[in-house]
XYZ file of C-alpha atoms in Angstrom:
585
model
C 165.119 94.660 -56.652
C 162.387 92.691 -56.546
C 162.019 92.679 -60.614
C 165.930 92.515 -61.836
C 165.015 92.701 -65.304
C 163.669 95.838 -65.295
C 166.248 97.812 -63.585
C 168.392 96.620 -66.378
C 165.610 96.941 -69.549
C 163.410 99.818 -68.953
C 166.546 102.125 -68.105
C 167.923 101.120 -71.254
C 165.753 99.741 -73.759
C 162.683 102.062 -73.294
C 165.136 105.127 -74.188
C 166.703 103.292 -76.853
C 163.492 103.230 -78.134
C 162.312 106.677 -77.126
C 165.788 108.116 -79.091
C 165.123 106.373 -82.173
C 160.988 106.283 -82.027
C 160.848 109.446 -84.646
C 162.653 107.322 -87.343
C 161.096 107.219 -91.333
C 160.496 104.004 -92.990
C 159.039 100.875 -91.236
C 161.473 98.270 -92.526
C 164.748 100.746 -91.617
C 163.343 101.428 -88.905
C 163.090 97.976 -87.447
C 166.391 96.763 -88.711
C 167.765 100.195 -86.588
C 165.932 98.957 -83.811
C 167.119 95.693 -84.081
C 170.436 97.141 -83.789
C 170.109 99.033 -81.308
C 168.188 96.273 -79.054
C 171.232 93.947 -79.773
C 173.972 96.632 -78.567
C 171.466 97.082 -76.053
C 171.456 93.593 -74.668
C 175.416 92.985 -75.039
C 175.718 96.519 -72.913
C 172.938 94.596 -70.213
C 174.838 91.302 -70.290
C 178.266 93.385 -69.562
C 176.992 95.552 -66.765
C 175.726 92.487 -65.363
C 179.022 90.508 -65.305
C 181.583 93.640 -64.840
C 179.304 93.906 -61.769
C 179.329 90.225 -60.378
C 183.238 90.668 -61.151
C 182.854 93.347 -58.581
C 181.367 91.158 -56.217
C 183.451 88.313 -56.209
C 185.623 89.959 -53.766
C 182.813 90.764 -51.168
C 181.729 87.098 -51.340
C 184.677 85.263 -51.550
C 187.372 87.578 -49.687
C 189.552 87.279 -53.004
C 190.295 90.088 -55.789
C 189.496 88.732 -59.059
C 191.542 89.530 -62.008
C 190.116 89.364 -66.020
C 192.598 90.919 -68.320
C 189.599 91.565 -70.493
C 187.725 92.803 -68.050
C 188.040 96.904 -66.333
C 187.476 97.453 -62.991
C 185.859 100.491 -61.990
C 186.897 102.202 -65.082
C 190.820 101.012 -64.999
C 192.759 98.159 -66.165
C 194.511 96.345 -63.579
C 198.174 95.396 -63.944
C 199.078 91.939 -62.962
C 200.770 92.216 -59.674
C 198.864 95.027 -58.852
C 197.550 95.237 -54.965
C 193.579 95.545 -54.721
C 192.730 97.513 -51.775
C 190.698 96.660 -49.018
C 187.378 98.258 -50.672
C 188.132 96.170 -53.667
C 188.615 93.010 -51.988
C 186.025 92.922 -49.494
C 185.406 90.212 -47.531
C 182.857 88.904 -45.880
C 183.962 87.978 -42.756
C 184.252 91.688 -40.385
C 187.023 94.159 -40.742
C 187.365 95.711 -37.162
C 187.122 98.465 -35.488
C 188.912 100.850 -33.534
C 186.268 101.120 -30.992
C 187.364 98.751 -28.273
C 184.306 98.995 -26.231
C 182.122 97.358 -28.744
C 180.267 94.363 -27.652
C 180.932 90.995 -28.997
C 177.503 91.101 -29.354
C 177.454 93.868 -31.836
C 180.177 92.936 -33.870
C 178.283 89.448 -34.730
C 175.169 90.954 -35.562
C 177.318 93.637 -37.898
C 178.936 90.687 -39.396
C 175.348 89.082 -39.697
C 173.893 92.024 -41.150
C 176.739 92.534 -43.318
C 176.902 89.086 -44.883
C 173.026 89.504 -45.418
C 173.904 92.423 -47.394
C 176.518 90.200 -49.396
C 174.062 87.668 -50.102
C 171.171 90.256 -50.849
C 173.194 91.911 -54.259
C 174.282 88.137 -54.880
C 171.007 87.510 -55.351
C 169.707 90.140 -57.597
C 173.005 89.965 -59.818
C 172.841 86.309 -60.066
C 168.801 86.578 -60.839
C 169.641 89.258 -63.327
C 171.812 87.306 -65.488
C 169.792 83.857 -65.805
C 166.803 86.356 -66.502
C 169.126 87.872 -69.028
C 170.719 84.901 -70.815
C 167.432 83.347 -70.497
C 165.633 86.130 -72.843
C 168.094 85.886 -74.917
C 167.700 82.047 -76.004
C 164.357 82.268 -76.130
C 163.940 84.974 -78.185
C 166.829 83.717 -80.554
C 169.142 86.712 -79.447
C 172.192 84.872 -78.250
C 174.780 86.261 -79.952
C 178.359 85.216 -80.836
C 179.818 88.220 -78.550
C 177.221 87.638 -75.683
C 178.442 84.108 -75.110
C 182.119 84.948 -75.353
C 181.604 87.515 -72.586
C 179.648 84.634 -70.439
C 182.678 82.166 -71.165
C 185.083 84.874 -69.947
C 183.617 85.615 -66.519
C 183.562 84.616 -63.582
C 180.588 82.621 -63.449
C 182.831 79.068 -63.037
C 184.384 80.743 -59.952
C 181.741 82.449 -58.603
C 179.035 79.399 -58.812
C 182.115 77.029 -57.880
C 182.205 78.891 -54.570
C 178.767 78.286 -53.876
C 178.739 74.723 -54.490
C 181.907 74.156 -52.083
C 179.512 74.985 -48.735
C 177.601 72.064 -47.062
C 173.827 71.312 -47.734
C 173.041 72.528 -44.635
C 174.827 76.298 -45.053
C 173.159 76.314 -48.559
C 169.240 75.611 -46.906
C 169.837 78.381 -44.372
C 170.340 81.242 -47.265
C 167.388 79.569 -49.891
C 167.078 82.553 -51.477
C 170.040 83.068 -52.766
C 170.854 79.413 -53.588
C 167.701 79.207 -55.176
C 169.541 81.849 -58.079
C 172.473 79.925 -58.288
C 170.218 76.821 -59.271
C 168.468 78.866 -62.114
C 171.858 80.143 -63.377
C 173.366 76.491 -63.344
C 170.381 75.492 -65.294
C 170.458 77.966 -67.519
C 173.868 77.831 -68.399
C 174.000 73.992 -68.188
C 170.797 73.417 -70.480
C 171.643 76.527 -72.575
C 174.082 76.370 -76.139
C 177.223 74.687 -75.139
C 179.232 77.583 -75.113
C 177.070 78.440 -72.040
C 178.258 74.863 -71.132
C 181.699 75.743 -71.283
C 181.250 79.036 -69.370
C 179.997 76.742 -66.366
C 182.791 74.242 -66.929
C 185.670 76.858 -66.885
C 188.695 77.480 -68.379
C 191.023 74.519 -66.385
C 194.024 77.695 -67.279
C 192.787 80.228 -65.063
C 193.717 81.033 -61.928
C 190.162 80.994 -60.461
C 189.586 77.840 -62.204
C 187.162 75.697 -60.642
C 186.531 71.682 -61.266
C 183.100 71.763 -61.359
C 181.465 68.293 -62.354
C 182.555 66.762 -58.742
C 180.968 69.268 -56.724
C 177.403 68.688 -58.775
C 178.590 65.326 -58.273
C 178.292 65.787 -54.344
C 175.669 67.550 -54.194
C 173.715 65.469 -56.131
C 174.697 62.604 -53.209
C 174.050 65.259 -50.649
C 170.540 66.291 -51.884
C 169.088 62.644 -52.030
C 170.099 61.838 -48.425
C 167.596 65.068 -47.829
C 165.520 63.667 -49.963
C 164.976 59.952 -48.760
C 165.004 61.470 -44.471
C 161.504 61.091 -43.851
C 159.995 64.949 -42.386
C 157.934 65.502 -39.755
C 154.421 66.778 -40.880
C 154.094 70.475 -40.501
C 151.910 70.689 -37.379
C 154.316 68.367 -35.444
C 154.773 68.926 -31.869
C 157.874 68.905 -30.060
C 157.200 68.629 -26.079
C 153.713 69.157 -26.385
C 153.662 72.530 -28.399
C 153.621 72.841 -32.109
C 157.387 73.868 -33.211
C 157.828 76.841 -34.407
C 158.758 77.659 -37.993
C 162.200 79.735 -37.977
C 162.464 82.964 -39.919
C 164.400 81.157 -42.675
C 161.629 78.401 -43.289
C 159.180 82.042 -44.314
C 161.681 83.697 -46.156
C 161.165 82.169 -49.809
C 158.344 82.525 -51.341
C 158.726 79.543 -54.029
C 160.313 77.217 -51.779
C 158.906 76.426 -48.653
C 160.481 73.444 -46.953
C 163.684 71.946 -46.921
C 163.183 68.660 -48.505
C 161.190 70.874 -51.311
C 164.388 72.723 -51.481
C 166.514 69.627 -51.717
C 164.685 68.113 -54.474
C 165.353 71.186 -56.843
C 168.898 71.127 -55.957
C 168.787 67.409 -56.906
C 167.021 67.455 -59.799
C 169.123 70.369 -61.445
C 172.356 69.000 -59.865
C 171.292 65.687 -61.924
C 170.365 67.167 -64.684
C 173.848 69.783 -65.210
C 176.101 67.335 -64.225
C 174.958 64.941 -67.149
C 174.903 67.623 -69.626
C 178.330 68.659 -68.458
C 179.440 64.990 -68.731
C 178.190 64.902 -72.077
C 179.229 68.396 -73.227
C 182.806 66.855 -71.743
C 183.129 63.487 -73.905
C 181.752 65.407 -76.986
C 185.001 67.708 -76.691
C 187.305 64.575 -75.810
C 185.822 62.843 -78.899
C 186.710 66.275 -81.623
C 190.278 65.489 -80.203
C 190.757 61.548 -80.682
C 192.069 59.758 -84.065
C 190.921 60.267 -87.629
C 190.135 57.008 -88.946
C 187.291 56.278 -91.393
C 184.816 54.989 -89.109
C 185.227 57.245 -86.389
C 184.366 59.830 -89.317
C 181.450 58.262 -90.329
C 180.342 57.518 -86.303
C 180.784 61.635 -86.080
C 178.968 62.992 -89.192
C 176.146 60.304 -87.594
C 176.453 62.194 -84.226
C 176.063 65.514 -85.856
C 173.243 64.256 -88.405
C 171.612 63.569 -84.636
C 172.512 66.362 -83.339
C 171.001 68.652 -86.043
C 168.247 67.057 -86.481
C 167.418 67.143 -82.929
C 164.504 69.226 -83.343
C 162.286 69.132 -85.914
C 158.464 70.447 -87.674
C 157.091 67.436 -89.119
C 153.246 66.201 -88.845
C 152.016 64.416 -85.462
C 148.072 65.219 -85.466
C 147.730 62.760 -88.651
C 150.275 59.998 -87.407
C 148.904 56.830 -88.913
C 151.564 55.013 -86.946
C 150.779 56.334 -83.621
C 148.145 58.519 -82.527
C 148.979 61.454 -79.835
C 147.632 60.959 -76.372
C 146.441 64.241 -76.595
C 144.731 64.698 -79.636
C 141.326 65.038 -78.105
C 142.412 68.045 -75.822
C 144.201 69.690 -78.760
C 141.211 69.461 -81.255
C 138.982 70.762 -78.469
C 141.366 74.144 -78.419
C 141.498 75.477 -82.020
C 141.551 78.925 -80.827
C 144.883 79.532 -80.217
C 145.946 81.616 -77.983
C 148.536 84.928 -79.725
C 150.881 84.807 -76.659
C 151.163 80.931 -76.185
C 152.001 81.105 -80.091
C 154.879 83.508 -79.913
C 156.391 82.318 -76.681
C 156.465 79.023 -78.346
C 157.804 80.347 -81.898
C 160.651 81.690 -79.874
C 161.320 78.624 -77.897
C 161.278 75.993 -80.458
C 163.488 78.346 -82.628
C 165.992 78.323 -79.756
C 166.181 74.529 -79.290
C 166.675 74.532 -83.420
C 170.472 75.452 -82.565
C 170.550 71.702 -81.012
C 169.085 69.991 -77.731
C 171.076 67.990 -75.100
C 172.414 64.785 -76.320
C 169.884 61.902 -76.414
C 166.963 64.305 -76.244
C 164.963 64.769 -79.584
C 161.980 66.512 -80.008
C 159.272 66.844 -82.732
C 156.525 69.644 -83.133
C 153.705 69.941 -85.093
C 154.362 71.731 -88.300
C 150.312 73.291 -87.873
C 149.707 72.704 -84.175
C 152.762 73.756 -82.019
C 151.133 73.051 -78.768
C 151.398 68.825 -79.580
C 155.082 67.947 -79.492
C 156.556 64.098 -78.998
C 159.996 63.725 -77.485
C 162.374 60.659 -77.815
C 164.776 60.402 -75.024
C 167.591 57.499 -74.840
C 168.660 55.952 -71.211
C 171.767 57.304 -69.836
C 174.934 55.581 -69.693
C 174.728 53.160 -65.811
C 171.156 52.867 -65.757
C 169.056 49.919 -66.668
C 167.534 52.221 -69.164
C 171.199 52.544 -71.196
C 170.758 52.714 -74.636
C 166.829 51.969 -74.317
C 164.513 54.816 -76.917
C 161.752 56.273 -74.950
C 158.689 58.260 -76.062
C 156.765 61.118 -75.042
C 154.059 62.886 -75.827
C 153.463 66.853 -74.811
C 150.864 69.011 -74.873
C 151.465 72.751 -74.007
C 148.139 74.378 -72.725
C 146.642 77.850 -73.765
C 148.139 79.118 -70.052
C 151.899 78.169 -71.042
C 154.415 79.638 -70.075
C 152.133 80.226 -66.594
C 151.068 76.615 -66.279
C 153.501 73.402 -67.111
C 153.494 71.317 -70.259
C 151.294 68.022 -70.050
C 153.678 65.219 -70.773
C 152.811 61.679 -70.966
C 155.300 58.598 -71.646
C 154.108 56.431 -74.603
C 156.897 53.157 -74.182
C 154.665 51.203 -72.429
C 154.758 47.453 -73.669
C 151.018 48.858 -74.707
C 150.484 49.874 -70.865
C 151.841 46.547 -69.564
C 155.195 47.595 -68.175
C 155.709 49.900 -65.403
C 159.659 51.466 -65.712
C 159.762 53.630 -62.892
C 157.756 55.238 -60.079
C 157.576 58.306 -61.934
C 156.485 56.632 -65.363
C 153.220 55.002 -64.875
C 151.639 52.354 -67.265
C 148.888 54.858 -68.256
C 151.508 57.365 -69.312
C 151.365 59.423 -66.108
C 154.991 60.894 -65.716
C 155.593 62.184 -62.106
C 157.987 65.365 -62.081
C 157.828 68.368 -59.882
C 158.257 70.779 -62.739
C 155.339 69.371 -64.256
C 153.133 69.710 -61.378
C 152.576 65.769 -60.627
C 155.048 65.425 -58.472
C 155.809 67.343 -54.905
C 158.753 69.565 -54.896
C 159.124 72.805 -56.063
C 157.110 73.610 -59.541
C 157.117 75.112 -62.703
C 158.766 78.759 -63.066
C 157.303 80.697 -65.397
C 160.016 83.210 -65.735
C 163.057 80.429 -65.907
C 161.630 77.171 -67.011
C 161.468 75.891 -70.341
C 160.598 72.382 -72.454
C 164.485 71.896 -72.317
C 164.763 71.408 -69.114
C 161.857 69.260 -68.472
C 163.233 66.867 -70.799
C 166.226 66.485 -69.527
C 164.443 66.101 -65.739
C 163.339 62.907 -67.413
C 166.682 61.806 -68.540
C 169.046 62.437 -65.822
C 166.432 62.221 -62.454
C 164.409 59.292 -63.704
C 165.753 57.853 -67.049
C 169.529 58.309 -65.234
C 169.333 56.690 -61.743
C 171.084 53.767 -61.264
C 168.909 52.733 -58.759
C 165.480 53.565 -59.553
C 164.328 51.224 -56.606
C 165.646 54.510 -54.556
C 162.577 56.881 -56.757
C 160.090 54.161 -54.938
C 158.830 56.001 -51.713
C 159.294 53.576 -48.917
C 161.671 51.323 -51.286
C 164.560 53.518 -50.695
C 166.055 51.905 -47.586
C 166.540 48.508 -50.257
C 169.497 50.530 -52.023
C 172.071 48.856 -52.603
C 170.580 45.644 -51.871
C 169.921 42.135 -53.537
C 166.547 43.314 -54.034
C 167.154 46.454 -55.895
C 169.515 44.507 -58.529
C 167.141 42.213 -59.397
C 164.706 44.987 -59.743
C 167.468 46.783 -61.853
C 167.299 43.100 -63.748
C 163.637 43.257 -64.234
C 164.115 46.409 -65.812
C 166.809 45.683 -67.811
C 164.607 42.893 -69.772
C 161.964 45.578 -69.843
C 163.891 48.036 -71.853
C 165.166 45.441 -73.928
C 162.020 44.381 -74.699
C 159.814 47.365 -75.050
C 162.405 50.065 -75.736
C 164.606 48.208 -78.353
C 162.966 45.077 -79.474
C 159.466 46.690 -80.415
C 161.231 49.540 -82.314
C 163.350 47.219 -84.478
C 160.936 44.996 -85.385
C 156.841 46.961 -85.245
C 158.634 50.544 -85.675
C 158.512 53.398 -84.568
C 156.513 57.146 -84.221
C 156.928 58.894 -87.790
C 159.786 61.311 -87.986
C 161.816 59.055 -85.693
C 162.834 56.156 -87.926
C 166.008 57.741 -89.311
C 167.055 58.837 -85.680
C 166.403 55.502 -84.019
C 168.360 53.622 -86.741
C 171.594 55.704 -86.504
C 170.940 55.357 -82.779
C 171.108 51.657 -82.941
C 173.813 51.378 -85.266
C 176.497 53.269 -83.469
C 175.982 51.250 -80.473
C 175.518 48.345 -82.088
C 178.723 46.606 -81.648
C 178.858 47.376 -78.008
C 175.338 46.148 -77.277
C 176.245 42.402 -78.858
C 179.410 42.539 -77.078
C 178.880 43.777 -74.041
C 175.319 45.274 -72.814
C 173.235 42.200 -73.975
C 175.138 39.230 -72.546
C 175.813 41.267 -69.096
C 172.032 42.329 -69.100
C 170.911 38.745 -69.817
C 172.933 38.140 -66.574
C 171.627 40.196 -64.589
C 167.931 39.591 -65.757
C 168.530 36.142 -65.224
C 169.044 36.431 -62.171
C 166.550 38.617 -61.349
C 164.096 35.392 -62.118
C 160.405 35.830 -61.637
C 159.660 39.385 -62.760
C 156.537 39.780 -60.898
C 158.711 39.955 -57.823
C 159.224 43.671 -58.824
C 157.555 46.681 -56.904
C 154.838 46.436 -59.452
C 153.948 42.713 -59.309
C 151.877 42.210 -62.524
C 152.756 46.231 -64.236
C 156.538 44.381 -64.469
C 155.096 41.136 -65.952
C 156.955 39.703 -69.038
C 155.731 36.620 -70.576
C 158.768 36.451 -72.633
C 162.078 34.882 -71.035
C 165.357 37.130 -71.205
C 167.235 34.549 -73.165
C 164.196 34.631 -75.644
C 164.442 38.808 -75.941
C 168.067 38.370 -76.259
C 167.757 36.131 -78.800
C 165.672 38.183 -80.754
C 167.250 41.327 -80.204
C 170.914 39.985 -81.340
C 168.579 38.968 -84.353
C 167.752 42.547 -85.313
C 170.696 44.026 -84.586
C 172.617 41.813 -87.016
C 169.800 42.738 -89.915
C 170.357 46.273 -89.105
C 171.246 48.321 -91.977
C 174.070 50.654 -92.133
C 172.509 54.067 -92.518
C 173.769 55.892 -95.376
C 175.927 58.927 -94.503
C 178.450 61.310 -96.700
C 181.327 62.216 -94.230
C 181.846 65.926 -95.427
C 185.116 67.973 -95.023
C 185.101 69.973 -91.999
C 184.616 73.695 -92.598
C 188.058 75.612 -91.121
C 185.832 78.604 -91.285
C 182.806 77.409 -89.951
C 183.290 78.859 -86.307
C 184.234 82.338 -87.503
C 182.083 85.074 -86.000
C 184.217 88.001 -87.564
C 180.617 89.188 -89.234
C 178.669 88.583 -86.303
C 177.966 91.646 -84.033
């Protein structure tokens, strides 16, 4: 039970391989094995989800009915009552022995709850690993997605997220698996995101977005509260660690656990909000302007990942060029992993994230991330250089920001002028780090976008300054950052150009946002930047210094946006049969 995947794969896949191992003909054999593995993965996923449906009553105390799923081999009829054995509960069922002690009843209740948590953790972990494997290996078929969409994922995760943060920290092992599943669904293909959002017409529907937002706020409080040293003395003696604190191998403290929950909640919240907005746009009017805008959105999505030449970029030398050049002997396992992972990303990255991979050196990459709405980085374009070490995925990627005003401007406590990116996933910040079983590059990109560039008041990321959130000091700092974003993440790109292969994307982004920038965002940001006063007054002094005045920067930005040429886009009629999966497994 330590490795859920082995229980499912070793028992199914190896036997299938053995059963079909005596077929003659290499190509025919491989094609047949491929079909068999596809069927095996479908069966594996179906078994896990059926088991979770059966576990749902034990966790919630309420039965879960699904017309498409069978219960112990028999379909439930609507209105049919559920037996006590099927319904289950986390509470104590009672006993005929009236003399049983209350203490024993409580112990039985705890024991049963622990057993339910153990089974839930096992199944949720198995689901996360199965989906991660299918995504990474580009084996996620429409049939797999349909299984997840029609499962109890939304209802079960919603039940767990309703609990208080204190309750979660008492069950870290279980909630670690819940977090992995939330992140896998949120960062995966949009169908998996829909599975997490749930179907509003379902009797078990849970509105996940408010729960994620609440979790994000709760964990932010826990992170901000200073923690006592591990060897702190209480009453003259060293404080003893509770059994719960020793249980989790990957998350050792409540603060680190809260930080990981905050990261996942923020990333998932951002991704799901965008997915919801995207679906709302599809149901809106069909004017010509909207058709062009939709065409640009689709183009940017389709070209979010591409294989290009990066090592030979004449405009901007890659930060990790020297390290990459010194590691010429490529690890075959690394190339295999990157081939699968990059291939899986070709279906599209989360909105606002774009990646370029060197066509000759897949371990060398460059990313572009657009600042989310509501932050002092909104609509700014930020570039990052990425290098995948030979030991990947056993170790995290290396990542540096290159949008720094040539090393003159620090955008965040987690983004240094020298390029360093502080993030627990990268092993450059406190908290639970990279986990080779679950962690992916997509999670890194989304975490940077949500946790660093998506924060409303970045002063909260600076240790010792958290108490200034909501104060004039924070608003003035935001004004400085808005000025820096306009100058270094907008004007600089429009005036001096961007790294090769990103030109078209940047042009489309600013064209789509041009009207909003000119009429709304720029006037508002000019006022905020002017109120901020001396840019040296920020937390980092000279690292926030800007020689140009906000008025000068805005005047230049307005001229560049007005002179921007409209991208040439051919609007093609939508293919009604595009989503027809009849030929798929």
